[in-house]
Tab-separated table of C-alpha atoms in Angstrom:
chain	number	residue	atom	x	y	z
T	836	MET	CA	4.860	-11.206	6.128
T	837	VAL	CA	3.593	-8.668	8.222
T	838	VAL	CA	3.673	-5.168	7.773
T	839	VAL	CA	4.779	-2.592	10.904
T	840	ARG	CA	4.009	0.608	10.590
T	841	ASP	CA	5.169	1.848	13.690
T	842	GLU	CA	5.366	5.739	12.458
T	843	LEU	CA	2.175	8.607	12.169
T	844	TYR	CA	3.013	11.000	9.437
T	845	VAL	CA	1.761	14.419	10.553
T	846	ALA	CA	3.175	17.996	9.749
T	847	GLY	CA	5.844	16.409	6.750
T	848	ARG	CA	7.454	13.611	8.740
T	849	TRP	CA	6.831	10.673	10.169
T	850	ARG	CA	6.518	10.293	13.956
T	851	ARG	CA	6.241	8.260	16.665
T	852	PRO	CA	3.024	8.255	17.930
T	853	HIS	CA	2.031	9.826	21.833
T	854	GLY	CA	1.478	6.317	23.026
T	855	GLN	CA	2.390	3.164	23.054
T	856	ASP	CA	-0.969	0.834	21.400
T	857	GLU	CA	-0.691	-0.620	18.892
T	858	LEU	CA	-3.789	-3.205	16.937
T	859	LEU	CA	-3.448	-5.745	14.643
T	860	VAL	CA	-4.601	-5.764	10.740
T	861	HIS	CA	-6.323	-9.031	9.807
T	862	GLY	CA	-6.288	-11.123	7.046
T	863	ALA	CA	-9.521	-11.280	5.223
T	864	ALA	CA	-8.524	-14.317	4.119
T	865	ASN	CA	-7.425	-16.953	7.280
T	866	GLY	CA	-7.756	-14.558	9.778
T	867	ALA	CA	-3.980	-14.194	10.329
T	868	VAL	CA	-2.089	-10.582	11.805
T	869	ILE	CA	-0.995	-9.278	8.373
T	870	GLY	CA	-0.151	-5.900	10.039
T	871	ILE	CA	0.778	-3.720	12.506
T	872	ILE	CA	-0.503	0.027	12.880
T	873	PRO	CA	-0.091	2.101	15.649
T	874	ASP	CA	-3.422	3.075	17.479
T	875	ALA	CA	-2.945	7.116	17.987
T	876	ASP	CA	-4.825	8.888	20.300
T	877	ALA	CA	-6.081	12.578	21.478
T	878	VAL	CA	-2.148	13.956	21.712
T	879	ASP	CA	-1.221	12.930	17.949
T	880	VAL	CA	-5.176	14.271	16.715
T	881	ASP	CA	-4.194	17.208	18.498
T	882	ASP	CA	-0.434	17.689	16.852
T	883	ALA	CA	-2.236	16.660	13.453
T	884	VAL	CA	-4.848	19.115	13.496
T	885	GLU	CA	-2.859	21.936	14.456
T	886	ALA	CA	0.209	21.124	11.590
T	887	ALA	CA	-2.960	21.438	8.765
T	888	LYS	CA	-3.856	24.071	10.744
T	889	GLN	CA	-1.072	26.087	10.430
T	890	ALA	CA	-0.216	24.875	7.218
T	891	PHE	CA	-3.923	26.304	5.814
T	892	PRO	CA	-2.770	29.818	5.313
T	893	ALA	CA	0.355	29.127	2.821
T	894	TRP	CA	-1.465	25.937	1.222
T	895	SER	CA	-4.769	27.789	0.795
T	896	THR	CA	-3.097	31.337	-1.180
T	897	THR	CA	-1.272	28.434	-3.496
T	898	PRO	CA	-1.666	29.558	-7.299
T	899	LEU	CA	-3.612	26.854	-8.983
T	900	ARG	CA	-1.484	25.587	-11.108
T	901	GLU	CA	1.055	24.258	-8.144
T	902	ARG	CA	-1.864	22.808	-6.873
T	903	LEU	CA	-2.512	20.257	-9.319
T	904	GLU	CA	0.916	19.888	-10.216
T	905	LEU	CA	1.116	17.649	-6.766
T	906	ILE	CA	-2.032	16.250	-7.743
T	907	ARG	CA	-0.221	15.377	-10.559
T	908	ARG	CA	2.320	13.538	-9.211
T	909	LEU	CA	1.048	11.898	-6.464
T	910	GLU	CA	-0.982	9.856	-8.929
T	911	GLU	CA	2.081	9.866	-10.380
T	912	ALA	CA	3.550	7.929	-7.741
T	913	LEU	CA	0.919	5.820	-6.901
T	914	THR	CA	-0.257	4.798	-9.975
T	915	ALA	CA	3.895	3.551	-10.301
T	916	ARG	CA	3.063	1.509	-6.684
T	917	ILE	CA	-0.963	0.074	-8.650
T	918	ASP	CA	0.142	-3.593	-8.212
T	919	GLU	CA	1.264	-3.383	-4.830
T	920	LEU	CA	-1.896	-1.529	-3.797
T	921	ALA	CA	-3.842	-3.705	-5.296
T	922	ARG	CA	-2.295	-6.902	-3.133
T	923	THR	CA	-2.561	-5.017	0.251
T	924	ILE	CA	-6.312	-4.259	-0.560
T	925	THR	CA	-6.951	-7.547	-1.596
T	926	THR	CA	-4.821	-9.091	1.508
T	927	GLU	CA	-7.106	-6.612	4.102
T	928	VAL	CA	-10.741	-6.810	2.242
T	929	GLY	CA	-11.561	-9.966	0.159
T	930	THR	CA	-11.488	-8.449	-3.202
T	931	PRO	CA	-10.603	-11.421	-5.631
T	932	VAL	CA	-7.481	-10.178	-7.252
T	933	ARG	CA	-9.165	-10.363	-11.044
T	934	VAL	CA	-11.216	-7.354	-10.168
T	935	SER	CA	-9.146	-5.569	-7.364
T	936	ARG	CA	-6.412	-4.069	-8.810
T	937	LEU	CA	-9.573	-1.634	-11.189
T	938	LEU	CA	-11.868	-1.648	-8.572
T	939	GLN	CA	-9.046	-1.321	-6.180
T	940	ALA	CA	-6.443	0.430	-6.764
T	941	GLU	CA	-6.848	1.898	-11.098
T	942	ALA	CA	-10.304	3.381	-9.995
T	943	PRO	CA	-9.380	5.556	-7.919
T	944	CYS	CA	-5.999	6.876	-9.034
T	945	ARG	CA	-8.448	8.407	-12.411
T	946	SER	CA	-10.392	10.253	-8.770
T	947	LEU	CA	-7.226	12.149	-9.170
T	948	ALA	CA	-7.480	12.963	-12.797
T	949	HIS	CA	-11.041	13.750	-12.640
T	950	TYR	CA	-10.022	15.999	-10.057
T	951	ARG	CA	-7.093	18.178	-12.105
T	952	ALA	CA	-9.658	18.209	-15.149
T	953	LEU	CA	-12.189	19.677	-13.295
T	954	LEU	CA	-10.555	21.911	-11.519
T	955	PRO	CA	-10.540	24.794	-13.793
T	956	GLU	CA	-13.165	24.566	-15.314
T	957	LEU	CA	-14.516	25.798	-12.113
T	958	SER	CA	-15.639	29.186	-11.098
T	959	LEU	CA	-14.966	30.719	-7.807
T	960	GLU	CA	-16.376	34.405	-8.112
T	961	GLU	CA	-19.492	35.342	-9.451
T	962	LYS	CA	-21.500	39.316	-9.506
T	963	ILE	CA	-24.587	39.245	-7.524
T	964	GLY	CA	-26.091	42.549	-8.558
T	965	SER	CA	-23.661	44.959	-6.271
T	966	SER	CA	-22.227	42.030	-4.243
T	967	VAL	CA	-19.700	39.700	-5.522
T	968	VAL	CA	-19.769	36.215	-4.329
T	969	ILE	CA	-16.321	34.470	-3.111
T	970	ARG	CA	-15.317	30.732	-2.522
T	971	GLU	CA	-12.929	30.177	0.000
T	972	PRO	CA	-11.167	27.313	0.666
T	973	LEU	CA	-13.212	26.084	4.149
T	974	GLY	CA	-10.141	24.903	5.787
T	975	VAL	CA	-8.947	22.243	7.862
T	976	VAL	CA	-10.860	18.586	6.835
T	977	ALA	CA	-10.436	15.476	8.831
T	978	CYS	CA	-11.239	12.691	6.482
T	979	ILE	CA	-12.744	9.577	8.473
T	980	THR	CA	-12.796	6.627	5.741
T	981	ALA	CA	-14.907	3.388	6.203
T	982	TRP	CA	-12.512	-0.283	4.964
T	983	ASN	CA	-14.217	-1.519	2.525
T	984	TYR	CA	-12.512	0.694	-0.584
T	985	PRO	CA	-10.684	2.181	1.954
T	986	LEU	CA	-8.236	4.023	-1.474
T	987	GLN	CA	-11.208	5.140	-3.529
T	988	GLN	CA	-12.602	6.468	-0.334
T	989	VAL	CA	-8.581	8.214	0.937
T	990	LEU	CA	-8.532	9.814	-2.504
T	991	GLY	CA	-12.222	10.485	-3.283
T	992	LYS	CA	-11.581	12.829	-0.768
T	993	VAL	CA	-8.007	13.773	-0.091
T	994	GLY	CA	-7.692	14.556	-3.305
T	995	ALA	CA	-10.628	17.024	-3.533
T	996	ALA	CA	-9.771	18.522	-0.054
T	997	LEU	CA	-6.111	19.315	-0.961
T	998	ALA	CA	-6.907	19.919	-4.810
T	999	THR	CA	-9.195	22.450	-3.619
T	1000	GLY	CA	-6.722	24.486	-1.016
T	1001	CYS	CA	-7.880	22.878	1.969
T	1002	THR	CA	-5.677	21.039	4.268
T	1003	THR	CA	-6.615	16.747	5.681
T	1004	VAL	CA	-5.872	15.514	8.660
T	1005	VAL	CA	-6.603	11.642	7.743
T	1006	LYS	CA	-8.054	8.773	10.302
T	1007	PRO	CA	-8.292	5.687	7.635
T	1008	SER	CA	-10.075	2.267	8.948
T	1009	GLU	CA	-8.182	0.028	10.688
T	1010	VAL	CA	-9.883	-2.907	9.921
T	1011	ALA	CA	-8.106	-1.910	6.138
T	1012	PRO	CA	-5.418	0.808	6.847
T	1013	LEU	CA	-2.453	-0.577	4.958
T	1014	SER	CA	-2.955	1.508	2.053
T	1015	ALA	CA	-3.372	5.010	3.469
T	1016	PHE	CA	0.362	4.612	4.147
T	1017	ILE	CA	1.373	3.843	1.213
T	1018	VAL	CA	-0.780	7.325	0.584
T	1019	ALA	CA	1.040	9.408	2.828
T	1020	GLU	CA	4.344	7.266	1.243
T	1021	ALA	CA	3.332	8.926	-1.829
T	1022	VAL	CA	2.412	12.378	-0.638
T	1023	ASP	CA	5.886	12.646	0.613
T	1024	GLU	CA	7.446	11.682	-2.427
T	1025	ALA	CA	5.441	14.496	-4.610
T	1026	GLY	CA	6.165	16.491	-2.069
T	1027	PHE	CA	4.053	18.555	-1.171
T	1028	PRO	CA	4.259	21.290	1.998
T	1029	ALA	CA	4.490	20.068	5.532
T	1030	GLY	CA	1.051	19.366	7.189
T	1031	VAL	CA	-1.309	19.917	4.093
T	1032	PHE	CA	-1.581	16.123	4.444
T	1033	ASN	CA	-2.116	13.726	7.704
T	1034	LEU	CA	-2.248	10.316	8.829
T	1035	VAL	CA	-3.840	8.994	12.661
T	1036	THR	CA	-3.925	6.077	12.123
T	1037	GLY	CA	-6.829	4.454	15.605
T	1038	THR	CA	-10.277	3.408	16.802
T	1039	ALA	CA	-13.096	5.228	16.652
T	1040	GLU	CA	-12.725	6.473	19.655
T	1041	SER	CA	-9.113	6.757	20.233
T	1042	VAL	CA	-8.799	9.473	17.038
T	1043	GLY	CA	-12.351	9.988	15.386
T	1044	GLU	CA	-14.138	10.890	18.081
T	1045	PRO	CA	-11.220	13.506	18.657
T	1046	LEU	CA	-10.526	14.407	15.138
T	1047	VAL	CA	-14.621	15.377	15.123
T	1048	VAL	CA	-14.736	17.328	18.211
T	1049	HIS	CA	-11.945	19.048	17.567
T	1050	PRO	CA	-12.781	23.247	17.758
T	1051	ASP	CA	-10.388	23.654	14.722
T	1052	VAL	CA	-11.017	20.930	12.805
T	1053	ASP	CA	-13.803	22.766	9.925
T	1054	MET	CA	-15.199	20.165	8.276
T	1055	VAL	CA	-16.033	16.093	8.514
T	1056	HIS	CA	-15.693	14.112	5.504
T	1057	VAL	CA	-17.012	10.586	6.542
T	1058	THR	CA	-17.951	7.276	4.500
T	1059	GLY	CA	-19.913	4.561	7.216
T	1060	SER	CA	-22.671	3.280	8.296
T	1061	THR	CA	-25.871	5.307	8.566
T	1062	ARG	CA	-25.093	4.006	12.894
T	1063	ALA	CA	-21.350	5.571	12.355
T	1064	GLY	CA	-23.288	8.988	10.103
T	1065	ARG	CA	-25.785	9.604	13.768
T	1066	ARG	CA	-23.118	9.229	16.490
T	1067	ILE	CA	-20.703	12.003	14.241
T	1068	GLY	CA	-23.508	14.499	13.694
T	1069	ALA	CA	-24.803	14.587	17.210
T	1070	LEU	CA	-20.514	15.576	17.831
T	1071	ALA	CA	-19.648	17.933	15.196
T	1072	ALA	CA	-22.770	19.587	16.587
T	1073	GLY	CA	-21.320	20.701	19.765
T	1074	THR	CA	-19.626	22.842	17.317
T	1075	ILE	CA	-21.243	23.534	14.355
T	1076	LYS	CA	-19.119	22.100	11.567
T	1077	ARG	CA	-19.406	21.479	7.924
T	1078	LEU	CA	-20.235	17.501	7.207
T	1079	ALA	CA	-20.492	15.485	4.256
T	1080	LEU	CA	-21.562	11.871	5.488
T	1081	GLU	CA	-21.843	9.169	2.511
T	1082	LEU	CA	-23.784	6.232	5.009
T	1083	GLY	CA	-25.322	3.456	3.948
T	1084	GLY	CA	-27.806	2.232	1.561
T	1085	LYS	CA	-30.267	-0.759	1.006
T	1086	SER	CA	-30.750	-0.112	-2.916
T	1087	ALA	CA	-33.532	-1.209	-5.184
T	1088	ASN	CA	-32.638	-2.662	-8.522
T	1089	VAL	CA	-36.254	-2.473	-10.795
T	1090	ILE	CA	-37.236	-4.784	-12.467
T	1091	LEU	CA	-40.209	-3.067	-15.293
T	1092	ASP	CA	-42.489	-6.123	-16.666
T	1093	ASP	CA	-40.760	-5.333	-20.267
T	1094	ALA	CA	-36.538	-5.922	-19.996
T	1095	ASP	CA	-34.645	-8.153	-21.221
T	1096	LEU	CA	-34.462	-10.409	-17.933
T	1097	ALA	CA	-30.971	-12.360	-18.551
T	1098	GLN	CA	-29.525	-8.626	-18.885
T	1099	ALA	CA	-31.220	-7.115	-15.349
T	1100	VAL	CA	-30.551	-10.455	-14.092
T	1101	LYS	CA	-26.991	-11.301	-14.880
T	1102	VAL	CA	-26.538	-7.433	-13.829
T	1103	GLY	CA	-27.766	-6.561	-11.209
T	1104	VAL	CA	-26.733	-10.610	-9.675
T	1105	ALA	CA	-23.288	-8.956	-10.677
T	1106	ASN	CA	-23.761	-5.723	-8.837
T	1107	CYS	CA	-24.939	-7.369	-5.119
T	1108	PHE	CA	-22.479	-9.557	-5.336
T	1109	THR	CA	-18.927	-7.200	-5.782
T	1110	ASN	CA	-17.015	-7.108	-3.239
T	1111	SER	CA	-18.724	-10.140	-1.434
T	1112	GLY	CA	-21.530	-7.725	-0.976
T	1113	GLN	CA	-19.301	-4.986	0.769
T	1114	THR	CA	-20.196	-2.247	-1.185
T	1115	CYS	CA	-22.750	0.615	-0.084
T	1116	THR	CA	-24.197	1.043	-3.231
T	1117	ALA	CA	-24.966	-2.507	-3.838
T	1118	TRP	CA	-28.244	-3.802	-5.612
T	1119	THR	CA	-29.398	-5.493	-2.216
T	1120	ARG	CA	-33.317	-6.511	-3.416
T	1121	MET	CA	-34.189	-7.003	-6.355
T	1122	LEU	CA	-37.566	-6.091	-7.385
T	1123	VAL	CA	-39.502	-7.972	-10.406
T	1124	PRO	CA	-43.250	-8.334	-11.307
T	1125	HIS	CA	-44.914	-10.983	-9.446
T	1126	GLY	CA	-45.890	-12.729	-12.942
T	1127	ARG	CA	-42.001	-13.207	-13.598
T	1128	LEU	CA	-40.555	-13.821	-10.106
T	1129	ALA	CA	-40.470	-18.078	-11.327
T	1130	GLU	CA	-37.994	-17.255	-13.971
T	1131	VAL	CA	-36.387	-14.346	-12.553
T	1132	GLU	CA	-35.124	-16.758	-10.013
T	1133	GLU	CA	-33.707	-19.644	-11.801
T	1134	LEU	CA	-31.876	-16.845	-13.531
T	1135	VAL	CA	-30.684	-16.326	-10.571
T	1136	LYS	CA	-30.117	-19.331	-8.808
T	1137	ALA	CA	-28.043	-20.088	-12.392
T	1138	ARG	CA	-25.878	-16.676	-11.689
T	1139	VAL	CA	-24.892	-17.383	-7.976
T	1140	ALA	CA	-24.140	-21.288	-9.402
T	1141	GLY	CA	-21.320	-19.627	-11.346
T	1142	TYR	CA	-19.280	-17.861	-7.667
T	1143	ARG	CA	-16.272	-19.902	-7.303
T	1144	LEU	CA	-15.001	-18.627	-3.845
T	1145	GLY	CA	-11.176	-19.029	-2.615
T	1146	ASP	CA	-8.015	-17.215	-1.802
T	1147	PRO	CA	-8.612	-13.810	-3.028
T	1148	LEU	CA	-5.041	-14.232	-5.017
T	1149	ASP	CA	-6.122	-17.015	-6.504
T	1150	PRO	CA	-6.966	-15.881	-9.616
T	1151	ALA	CA	-9.396	-18.494	-10.746
T	1152	THR	CA	-11.360	-16.793	-7.119
T	1153	ASN	CA	-14.654	-14.457	-8.552
T	1154	MET	CA	-15.924	-14.227	-4.560
T	1155	GLY	CA	-13.499	-13.540	-1.597
T	1156	PRO	CA	-14.205	-13.641	2.401
T	1157	LEU	CA	-16.019	-10.989	4.596
T	1158	VAL	CA	-12.991	-8.739	6.037
T	1159	SER	CA	-13.561	-9.658	9.818
T	1160	GLN	CA	-15.156	-12.640	12.053
T	1161	ARG	CA	-17.063	-10.020	13.617
T	1162	GLN	CA	-18.711	-9.612	9.912
T	1163	GLN	CA	-19.444	-12.938	8.988
T	1164	GLU	CA	-21.060	-12.980	11.422
T	1165	SER	CA	-23.190	-10.526	11.383
T	1166	VAL	CA	-24.489	-11.267	7.693
T	1167	ARG	CA	-24.778	-15.420	9.110
T	1168	GLY	CA	-27.071	-14.028	11.507
T	1169	PHE	CA	-29.041	-11.906	9.165
T	1170	ILE	CA	-30.032	-14.985	6.763
T	1171	ARG	CA	-31.208	-16.563	9.797
T	1172	GLY	CA	-33.030	-14.114	10.764
T	1173	ALA	CA	-34.347	-13.549	7.395
T	1174	LEU	CA	-35.390	-17.493	7.511
T	1175	ASP	CA	-36.816	-17.102	10.956
T	1176	GLU	CA	-39.026	-14.499	9.620
T	1177	GLY	CA	-40.700	-16.537	6.161
T	1178	ALA	CA	-38.350	-15.919	2.853
T	1179	ARG	CA	-37.563	-18.670	1.043
T	1180	LEU	CA	-34.110	-19.228	0.622
T	1181	VAL	CA	-33.213	-19.944	-3.118
T	1182	ALA	CA	-30.136	-20.231	-2.875
T	1183	GLY	CA	-26.831	-20.443	-0.487
T	1184	GLY	CA	-27.829	-20.224	3.238
T	1185	PRO	CA	-25.746	-19.139	6.316
T	1186	GLU	CA	-22.999	-22.179	6.436
T	1187	GLN	CA	-19.381	-22.353	5.951
T	1188	PRO	CA	-19.018	-23.273	2.535
T	1189	GLU	CA	-17.480	-26.450	1.539
T	1190	GLU	CA	-14.804	-24.715	-0.243
T	1191	THR	CA	-13.200	-22.897	2.697
T	1192	SER	CA	-12.941	-23.823	5.541
T	1193	VAL	CA	-11.002	-21.523	6.924
T	1194	GLY	CA	-11.674	-17.630	6.233
T	1195	TYR	CA	-14.723	-15.096	6.845
T	1196	PHE	CA	-16.320	-16.723	4.619
T	1197	VAL	CA	-20.779	-16.751	3.305
T	1198	LYS	CA	-21.811	-18.243	0.615
T	1199	PRO	CA	-23.188	-16.474	-2.298
T	1200	THR	CA	-27.123	-16.339	-0.550
T	1201	VAL	CA	-30.551	-15.584	-1.741
T	1202	PHE	CA	-34.084	-14.935	-0.471
T	1203	SER	CA	-37.289	-14.200	-2.072
T	1204	ASP	CA	-40.705	-13.817	-1.262
T	1205	VAL	CA	-39.021	-10.575	0.435
T	1206	MET	CA	-41.959	-9.130	2.168
T	1207	PRO	CA	-40.810	-4.688	2.692
T	1208	GLY	CA	-41.371	-4.914	5.912
T	1209	MET	CA	-39.797	-7.910	6.807
T	1210	THR	CA	-35.901	-7.529	7.906
T	1211	ILE	CA	-33.277	-8.321	4.608
T	1212	ALA	CA	-35.533	-5.680	2.726
T	1213	GLN	CA	-34.945	-2.891	5.709
T	1214	GLU	CA	-31.618	-3.029	7.098
T	1215	GLU	CA	-28.196	-3.284	5.013
T	1216	VAL	CA	-26.426	-5.898	5.486
T	1217	PHE	CA	-23.418	-5.757	3.552
T	1218	GLY	CA	-22.541	-8.354	2.046
T	1219	PRO	CA	-23.632	-11.354	-0.494
T	1220	VAL	CA	-26.865	-11.100	0.429
T	1221	LEU	CA	-29.868	-10.968	-2.375
T	1222	ALA	CA	-33.415	-9.974	-1.731
T	1223	ILE	CA	-35.990	-11.382	-4.296
T	1224	MET	CA	-38.799	-8.787	-3.840
T	1225	PRO	CA	-41.827	-9.481	-5.599
T	1226	PHE	CA	-44.899	-5.564	-6.794
T	1227	ASP	CA	-48.249	-5.704	-8.045
T	1228	ASP	CA	-46.917	-2.359	-11.110
T	1229	ASP	CA	-44.764	0.707	-11.860
T	1230	ASP	CA	-46.481	2.349	-8.772
T	1231	ASP	CA	-46.708	-0.400	-6.009
T	1232	ALA	CA	-42.373	-0.773	-7.122
T	1233	ILE	CA	-41.654	2.200	-7.118
T	1234	ARG	CA	-43.766	2.036	-3.172
T	1235	ILE	CA	-41.564	-0.717	-2.462
T	1236	ALA	CA	-38.131	0.643	-3.368
T	1237	ASN	CA	-38.710	3.970	-1.815
T	1238	SER	CA	-39.717	2.194	1.601
T	1239	THR	CA	-36.664	2.261	3.576
T	1240	ILE	CA	-35.152	4.632	5.717
T	1241	TYR	CA	-31.746	4.690	2.743
T	1242	GLY	CA	-31.971	6.637	-0.742
T	1243	LEU	CA	-28.203	5.946	-1.920
T	1244	ALA	CA	-28.071	4.366	-5.250
T	1245	GLY	CA	-30.844	2.360	-7.489
T	1246	GLY	CA	-31.264	0.437	-10.491
T	1247	VAL	CA	-33.707	0.401	-13.239
T	1248	TRP	CA	-34.968	-1.823	-16.335
T	1249	SER	CA	-36.936	-1.638	-18.888
T	1250	GLN	CA	-36.587	-1.784	-23.102
T	1251	ASP	CA	-38.747	1.647	-23.042
T	1252	THR	CA	-36.132	4.495	-21.865
T	1253	ALA	CA	-38.250	6.459	-21.323
T	1254	ARG	CA	-40.805	4.568	-18.821
T	1255	ALA	CA	-37.456	3.698	-16.798
T	1256	ALA	CA	-36.409	7.305	-16.428
T	1257	ARG	CA	-39.867	8.351	-15.540
T	1258	VAL	CA	-39.927	5.604	-12.883
T	1259	ALA	CA	-35.827	6.514	-12.143
T	1260	ARG	CA	-37.176	9.938	-11.125
T	1261	ARG	CA	-39.697	8.927	-8.705
T	1262	ILE	CA	-37.106	6.732	-6.809
T	1263	ARG	CA	-35.521	8.722	-4.051
T	1264	ALA	CA	-32.096	8.107	-3.542
T	1265	GLY	CA	-28.746	10.147	-5.298
T	1266	GLN	CA	-27.787	7.644	-8.644
T	1267	VAL	CA	-30.114	5.377	-10.246
T	1268	ASP	CA	-28.698	3.574	-13.389
T	1269	ILE	CA	-30.971	2.960	-15.950
T	1270	ASN	CA	-29.629	-0.046	-18.807
T	1271	GLY	CA	-26.818	-0.453	-16.588
T	1272	SER	CA	-25.170	1.894	-17.080
T	1273	PHE	CA	-21.719	2.360	-15.793
T	1274	PHE	CA	-20.619	4.744	-13.037
T	1275	ASN	CA	-19.942	7.854	-13.908
T	1276	ALA	CA	-16.650	9.230	-11.145
T	1277	GLN	CA	-17.603	12.621	-12.720
T	1278	ALA	CA	-21.091	13.227	-11.499
T	1279	PRO	CA	-21.765	13.185	-7.586
T	1280	PHE	CA	-22.283	10.612	-5.581
T	1281	GLY	CA	-24.530	10.672	-2.208
T	1282	GLY	CA	-27.498	9.910	-0.625
T	1283	PHE	CA	-30.975	11.060	0.112
T	1284	LYS	CA	-32.615	10.564	3.221
T	1285	GLN	CA	-30.515	8.824	5.772
T	1286	SER	CA	-27.921	7.737	3.506
T	1287	GLY	CA	-25.586	10.774	4.057
T	1288	VAL	CA	-25.661	14.151	3.460
T	1289	GLY	CA	-24.152	15.945	0.629
T	1290	ARG	CA	-21.923	14.483	-2.783
T	1291	GLU	CA	-18.531	13.705	-3.090
T	1292	LEU	CA	-16.992	12.964	-6.382
T	1293	GLY	CA	-16.829	15.340	-10.030
T	1294	ILE	CA	-17.617	19.084	-9.910
T	1295	HIS	CA	-20.295	18.798	-7.024
T	1296	GLY	CA	-17.595	17.086	-4.819
T	1297	LEU	CA	-15.078	20.337	-4.816
T	1298	LEU	CA	-18.166	22.051	-4.415
T	1299	GLU	CA	-18.296	20.641	-0.901
T	1300	PHE	CA	-14.808	22.301	0.183
T	1301	TYR	CA	-15.226	25.474	-0.346
T	1302	GLU	CA	-17.123	28.590	2.066
T	1303	LEU	CA	-19.365	31.133	0.074
T	1304	LYS	CA	-18.814	34.774	0.814
T	1305	SER	CA	-20.101	38.193	-0.324
T	1306	LEU	CA	-18.375	41.581	-1.342
T	1307	GLN	CA	-20.872	44.003	-0.724
T	1308	TYR	CA	-20.035	47.193	-3.003
T	1309	ALA	CA	-21.338	50.334	-2.273
């Protein structure tokens, strides 16, 4: 069934877009058209921004308890549609349905509960000498999201922005936009004031760039590639906007010589291949001591052999397709490039998997003897490709881990927790897990270097949506 969404959500109502252009949404498993959405234009962007601008004065001064009650209603409305959200995203992105409910639907909705719990603890005034420093809601926020975790990225931004008193214009990725329409329906059901949340769909050119350069947008909050982040940063400079950019990664999983190899490899492979490797925080570089390289390779091969590729709606599938033909071709290009550069293939390869004659599938692929200067060790592949890289000692491992332009995430493994922590502190990344710790949605999320600017989630994510003002008393 093809889902037809022919309206935008602007100023508290569904309305036809200004233009007549449309975009097709393709299913990841077989490439079939599963949706049709508007390709809006700059006029639609103007209307949405104006609605958000008009709504801001009243919304920013609405008592906190009333804003948080509406956030609670939004969470309730979305939770009632968890199964629909999970299946929609599975069809769009290819995440296996066995994990989609948890990662793509339930976890994003829980972020709203986190904001509701944390915001009352946040002090918005402090006395410094003769001044009172206050935090005020920033204004109109353009929320521009990627396709790999579409609901998480919308709710992570919108939930924080609305809770703090900002108003929003959301531009979801045109590759996986359908869950954003469900969010808009839930916003409407929850009873938010008109103009507080606006949804405008389209491409980077038709909607994204007009939003970024719009003079009445006060902040641009983006999840995307580092290349896209550079472009957005350049455009936003024209009007000196606040930016929050969560961009690419090339995260290192450092397995020290005293680590529990079996556990480190098990968790490391699963981390790298979650969502078919289409995760910005994926540990795509596995750093191992020279003396344990062969042992690690055998453990990795055994883990990779357990992956079953197929229809992501089949509960037996534990690795689905990539999101698009373009992404499939890109990842296969990286694999061929690694072979050309002399990396040693341990598993997988660029060919279509035997068990999947159609769909945007790529074999789970592993290379070893990957050197730091190789392309596959430097660039974000965004697919199921793992690079095993040998190191000499702790200092060498840290040097290799820090040898890219990225700094989003990473992991360190050692039976000596203090040693692991010393290594983790020297890795220049925004989030480093020690011995396979779980993701903490209340901790700040974001990157060093070209992995981004600013933080998302938790108290630190909420603080991004405020402006500081000093009241000076005589």
